[in-house]
GROMACS .gro file of C-alpha atoms in nm:
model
  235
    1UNK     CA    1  10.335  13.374   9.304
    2UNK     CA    2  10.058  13.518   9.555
    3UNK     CA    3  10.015  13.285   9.875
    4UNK     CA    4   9.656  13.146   9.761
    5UNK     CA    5   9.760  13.038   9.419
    6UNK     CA    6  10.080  12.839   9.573
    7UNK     CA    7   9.793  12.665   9.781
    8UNK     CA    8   9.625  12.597   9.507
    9UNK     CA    9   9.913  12.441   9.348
   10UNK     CA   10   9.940  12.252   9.662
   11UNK     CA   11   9.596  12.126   9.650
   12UNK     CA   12   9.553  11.992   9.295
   13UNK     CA   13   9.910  11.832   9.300
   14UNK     CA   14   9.760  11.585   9.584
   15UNK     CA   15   9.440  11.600   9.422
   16UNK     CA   16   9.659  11.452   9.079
   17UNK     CA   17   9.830  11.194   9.315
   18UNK     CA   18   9.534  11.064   9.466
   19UNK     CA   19   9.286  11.067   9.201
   20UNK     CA   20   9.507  10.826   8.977
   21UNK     CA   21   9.550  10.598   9.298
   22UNK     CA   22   9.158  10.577   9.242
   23UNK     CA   23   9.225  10.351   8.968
   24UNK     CA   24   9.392  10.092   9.181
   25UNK     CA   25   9.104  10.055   9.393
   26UNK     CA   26   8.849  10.019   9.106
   27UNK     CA   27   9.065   9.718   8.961
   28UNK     CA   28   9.119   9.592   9.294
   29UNK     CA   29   8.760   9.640   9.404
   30UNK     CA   30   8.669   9.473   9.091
   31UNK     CA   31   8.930   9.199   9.096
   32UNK     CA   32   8.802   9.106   9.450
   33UNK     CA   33   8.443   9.045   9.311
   34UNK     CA   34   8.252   9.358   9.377
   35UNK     CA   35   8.069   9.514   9.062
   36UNK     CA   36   8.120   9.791   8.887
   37UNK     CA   37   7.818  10.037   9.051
   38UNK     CA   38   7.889   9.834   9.373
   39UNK     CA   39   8.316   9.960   9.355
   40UNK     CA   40   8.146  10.299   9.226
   41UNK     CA   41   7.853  10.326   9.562
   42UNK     CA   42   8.171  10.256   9.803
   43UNK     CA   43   8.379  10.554   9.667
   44UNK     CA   44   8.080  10.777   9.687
   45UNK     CA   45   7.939  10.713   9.973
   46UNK     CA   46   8.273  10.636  10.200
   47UNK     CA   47   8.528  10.794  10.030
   48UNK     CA   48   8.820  10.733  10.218
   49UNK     CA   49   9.059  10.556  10.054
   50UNK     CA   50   9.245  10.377  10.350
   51UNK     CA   51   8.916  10.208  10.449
   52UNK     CA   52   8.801  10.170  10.113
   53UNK     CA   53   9.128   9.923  10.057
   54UNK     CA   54   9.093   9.764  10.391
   55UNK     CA   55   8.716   9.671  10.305
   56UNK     CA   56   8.807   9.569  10.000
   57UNK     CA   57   9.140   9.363  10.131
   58UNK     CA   58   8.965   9.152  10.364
   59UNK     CA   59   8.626   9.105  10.153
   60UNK     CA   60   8.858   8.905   9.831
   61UNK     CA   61   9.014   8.731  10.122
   62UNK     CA   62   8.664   8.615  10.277
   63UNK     CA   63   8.403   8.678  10.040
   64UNK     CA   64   8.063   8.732  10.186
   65UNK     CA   65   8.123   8.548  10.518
   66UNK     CA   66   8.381   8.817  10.582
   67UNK     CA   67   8.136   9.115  10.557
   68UNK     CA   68   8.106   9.180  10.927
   69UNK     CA   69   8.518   9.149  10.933
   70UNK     CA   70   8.562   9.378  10.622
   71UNK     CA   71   8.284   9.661  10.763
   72UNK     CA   72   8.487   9.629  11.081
   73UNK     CA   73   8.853   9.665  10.966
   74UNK     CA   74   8.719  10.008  10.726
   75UNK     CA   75   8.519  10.142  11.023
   76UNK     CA   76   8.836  10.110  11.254
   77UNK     CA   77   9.077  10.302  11.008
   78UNK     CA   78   8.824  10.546  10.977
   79UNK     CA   79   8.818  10.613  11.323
   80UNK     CA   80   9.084  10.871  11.291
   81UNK     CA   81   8.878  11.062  11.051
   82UNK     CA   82   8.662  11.204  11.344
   83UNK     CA   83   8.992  11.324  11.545
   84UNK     CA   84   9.056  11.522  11.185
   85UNK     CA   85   8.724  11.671  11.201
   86UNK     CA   86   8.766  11.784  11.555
   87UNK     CA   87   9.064  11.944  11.407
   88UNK     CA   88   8.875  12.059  11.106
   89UNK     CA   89   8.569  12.235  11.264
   90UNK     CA   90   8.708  12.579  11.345
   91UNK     CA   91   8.871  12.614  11.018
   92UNK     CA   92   8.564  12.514  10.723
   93UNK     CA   93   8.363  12.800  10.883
   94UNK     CA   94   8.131  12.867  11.125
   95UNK     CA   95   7.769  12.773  10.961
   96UNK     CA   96   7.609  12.444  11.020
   97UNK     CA   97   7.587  12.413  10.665
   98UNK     CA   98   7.951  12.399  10.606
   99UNK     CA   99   8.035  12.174  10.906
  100UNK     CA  100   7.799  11.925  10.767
  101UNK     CA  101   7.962  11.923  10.401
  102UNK     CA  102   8.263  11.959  10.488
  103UNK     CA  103   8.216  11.581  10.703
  104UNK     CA  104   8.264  11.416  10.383
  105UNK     CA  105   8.540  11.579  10.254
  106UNK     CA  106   8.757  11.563  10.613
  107UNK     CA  107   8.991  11.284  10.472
  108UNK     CA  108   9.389  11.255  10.532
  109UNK     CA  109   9.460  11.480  10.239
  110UNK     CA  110   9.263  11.764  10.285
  111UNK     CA  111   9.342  11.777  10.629
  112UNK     CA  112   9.718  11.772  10.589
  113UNK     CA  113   9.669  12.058  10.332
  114UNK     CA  114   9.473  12.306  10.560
  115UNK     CA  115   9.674  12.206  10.871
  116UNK     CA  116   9.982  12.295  10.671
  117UNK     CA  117   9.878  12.656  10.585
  118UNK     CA  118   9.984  12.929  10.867
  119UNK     CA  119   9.651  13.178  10.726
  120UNK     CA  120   9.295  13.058  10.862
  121UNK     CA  121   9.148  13.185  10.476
  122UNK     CA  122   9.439  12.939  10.303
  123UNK     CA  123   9.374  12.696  10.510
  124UNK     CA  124   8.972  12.722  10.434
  125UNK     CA  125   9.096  12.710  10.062
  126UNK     CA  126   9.335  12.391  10.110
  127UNK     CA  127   9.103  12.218  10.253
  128UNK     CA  128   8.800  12.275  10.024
  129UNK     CA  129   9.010  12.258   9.688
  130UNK     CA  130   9.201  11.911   9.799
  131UNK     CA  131   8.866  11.773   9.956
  132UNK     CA  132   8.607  11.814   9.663
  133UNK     CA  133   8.862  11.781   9.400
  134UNK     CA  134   8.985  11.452   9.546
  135UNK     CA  135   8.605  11.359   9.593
  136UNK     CA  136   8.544  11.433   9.171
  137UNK     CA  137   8.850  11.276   9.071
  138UNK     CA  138   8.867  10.973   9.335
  139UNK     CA  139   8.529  10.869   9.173
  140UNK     CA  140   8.573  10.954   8.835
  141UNK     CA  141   8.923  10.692   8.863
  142UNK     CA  142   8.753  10.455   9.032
  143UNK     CA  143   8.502  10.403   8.738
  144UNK     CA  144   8.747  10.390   8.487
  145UNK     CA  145   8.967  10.171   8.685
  146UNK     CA  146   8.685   9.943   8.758
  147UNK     CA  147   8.544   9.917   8.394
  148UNK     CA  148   8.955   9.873   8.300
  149UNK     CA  149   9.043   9.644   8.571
  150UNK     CA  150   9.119   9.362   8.374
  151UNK     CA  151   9.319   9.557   8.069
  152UNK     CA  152   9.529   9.739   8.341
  153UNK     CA  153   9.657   9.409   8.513
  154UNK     CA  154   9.841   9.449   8.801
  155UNK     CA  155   9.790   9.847   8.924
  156UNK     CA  156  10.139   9.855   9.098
  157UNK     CA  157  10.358   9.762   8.797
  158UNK     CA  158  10.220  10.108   8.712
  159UNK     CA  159  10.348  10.298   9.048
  160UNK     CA  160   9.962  10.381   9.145
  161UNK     CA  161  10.014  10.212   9.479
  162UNK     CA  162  10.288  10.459   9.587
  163UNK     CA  163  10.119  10.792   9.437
  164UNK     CA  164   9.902  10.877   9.783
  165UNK     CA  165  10.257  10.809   9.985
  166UNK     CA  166  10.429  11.002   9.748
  167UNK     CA  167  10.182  11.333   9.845
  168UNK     CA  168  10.193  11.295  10.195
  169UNK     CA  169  10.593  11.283  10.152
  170UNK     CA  170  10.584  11.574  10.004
  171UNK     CA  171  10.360  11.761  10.252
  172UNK     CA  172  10.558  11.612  10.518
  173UNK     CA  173  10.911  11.708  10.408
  174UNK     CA  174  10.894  12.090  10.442
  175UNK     CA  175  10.796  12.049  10.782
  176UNK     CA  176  11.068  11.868  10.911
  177UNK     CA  177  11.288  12.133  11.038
  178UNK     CA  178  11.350  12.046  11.350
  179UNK     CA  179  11.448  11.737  11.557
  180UNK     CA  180  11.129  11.689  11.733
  181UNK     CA  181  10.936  11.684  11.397
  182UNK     CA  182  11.194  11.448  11.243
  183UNK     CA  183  11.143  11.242  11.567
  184UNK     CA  184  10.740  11.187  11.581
  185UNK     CA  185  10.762  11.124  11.219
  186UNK     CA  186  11.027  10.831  11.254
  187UNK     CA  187  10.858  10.708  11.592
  188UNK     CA  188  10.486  10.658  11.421
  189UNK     CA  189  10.643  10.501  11.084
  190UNK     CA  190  10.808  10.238  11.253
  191UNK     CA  191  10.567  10.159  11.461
  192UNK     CA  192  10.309  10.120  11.218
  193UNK     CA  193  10.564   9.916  10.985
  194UNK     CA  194  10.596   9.682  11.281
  195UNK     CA  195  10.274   9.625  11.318
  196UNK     CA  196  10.138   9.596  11.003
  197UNK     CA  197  10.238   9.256  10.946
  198UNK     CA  198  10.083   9.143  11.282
  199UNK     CA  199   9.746   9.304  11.348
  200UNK     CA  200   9.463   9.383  11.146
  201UNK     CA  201   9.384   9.706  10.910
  202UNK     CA  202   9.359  10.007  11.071
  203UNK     CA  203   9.493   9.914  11.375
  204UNK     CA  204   9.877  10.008  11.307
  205UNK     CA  205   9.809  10.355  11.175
  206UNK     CA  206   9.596  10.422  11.544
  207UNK     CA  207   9.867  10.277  11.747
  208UNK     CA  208  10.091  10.485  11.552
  209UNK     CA  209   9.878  10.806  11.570
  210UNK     CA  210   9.891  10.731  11.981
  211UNK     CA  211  10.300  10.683  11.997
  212UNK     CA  212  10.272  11.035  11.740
  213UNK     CA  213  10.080  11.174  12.006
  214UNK     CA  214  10.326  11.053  12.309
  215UNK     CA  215  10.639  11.193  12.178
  216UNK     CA  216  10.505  11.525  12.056
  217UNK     CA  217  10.328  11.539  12.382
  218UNK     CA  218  10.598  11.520  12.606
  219UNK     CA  219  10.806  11.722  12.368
  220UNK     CA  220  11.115  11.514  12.493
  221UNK     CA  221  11.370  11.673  12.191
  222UNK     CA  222  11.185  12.048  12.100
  223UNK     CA  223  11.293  12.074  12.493
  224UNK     CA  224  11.635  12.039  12.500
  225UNK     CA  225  11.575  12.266  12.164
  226UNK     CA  226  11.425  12.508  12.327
  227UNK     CA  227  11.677  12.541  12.623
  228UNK     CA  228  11.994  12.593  12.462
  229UNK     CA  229  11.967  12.905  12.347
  230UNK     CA  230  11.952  13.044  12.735
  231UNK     CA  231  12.231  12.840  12.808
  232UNK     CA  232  12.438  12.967  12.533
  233UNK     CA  233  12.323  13.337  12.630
  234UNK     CA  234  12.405  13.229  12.994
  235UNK     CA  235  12.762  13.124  12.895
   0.00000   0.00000   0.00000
């Protein structure tokens, strides 16, 4: 299999994952009281599904008086969406025209694909596959979870609520080849399991991104890594 068509397969297996966790944000969306084109206008126009659920989470639990509360807790996780399109800039191309599409489609997924690519032209076609294929499919599940809301029940007896995790798993496993990789990982997810409970949306998954950050920073286990091979040579 050539190199572009295993990214390909990369891209539309998270594309699959995410797009049918669309459908547990229509129902939800719905369930919480939003309408139909009202569930349908959020996915279009944010389309990223981590603030899309935090909106949503703290709107059922408010209702309107929680509007300024909901806009803030989705605005917050999206935050980290402008570090990935810091990240993203060099590789969508160099045209204004590109940069400025390619704002809407710099989501977690997309960006994990590309980033996890060693070519600069596979990592252009990660990122454009996974971003406008999750865009078509995110909205096309979100209507039919929406209009199907109340037949579907309860989306996680159905496994939807695990099927973005599930990707990300998956992107994250073949990377974890070394100790210092296996250590940022386990530093931000327990951190932001911690926190979860405590603070509100969005908030964990920054302070985690921070501690992510720290370790990798200081590069406190690649080091010791890195330096025994000269000691074994000096031996």
């Amino acid at each position: 299999m050539s190199a572009e068509r295993e990214v390909w397969r990369e891209a539309l297996g998270v594309v699959l994952a995410t797009s049918a966790y669309g459908v547990s944000f229509g129902a939800l969306a719905v369930a919480s009281g939003l309408d139909v084109w009202q569930t349908c206008v959020l996915s279009l126009l944010m389309f990223t599904g981590g603030s899309q659920f935090a909106f949503v989470g703290v709107f059922a639990a408010g209702g309107v008086a929680a509007l300024p509360s909901a806009i803030a807790s989705a605005g917050l996780l999206g935050v980290r969406n402008v570090a990935y399109g810091m990240r993203m800039s060099p590789i969508v191309g160099t045209s204004r025209a590109r940069r400025v599409a390619a704002a809407h489609f710099t989501i977690d997924e997309s960006t994990a694909v590309a980033i996890s690519q060693s070519d600069p032209r596979l990592r252009r076609v990660g990122f454009w596959v996974t971003g406008i294929g999750i865009f078509i499919g995110w909205n096309v599940t979100t209507l039919i979870g929406a209009l199907l809301g109340d037949v579907l029940g309860d989306p996680k007896t159905w496994g939807l609520d695990a099927a973005a995790a599930a990707a990300f798993l998956a992107l994250l496993w073949p990377r974890l080849k070394e100790r210092q990789a296996i250590a940022v990982g386990i530093a931000a997810a327990v951190v932001a399991a911690a926190l979860t409970p405590l603070i509100m949306p969005g908030l964990p998954v920054l302070v985690a991104a921070v501690v992510a950050i720290v370790v990798g920073w200081f590069n406190w286990w690649g080091r010791d890594l890195d330096a025994s091979p000269a000691e074994g040579e000096a031996s």
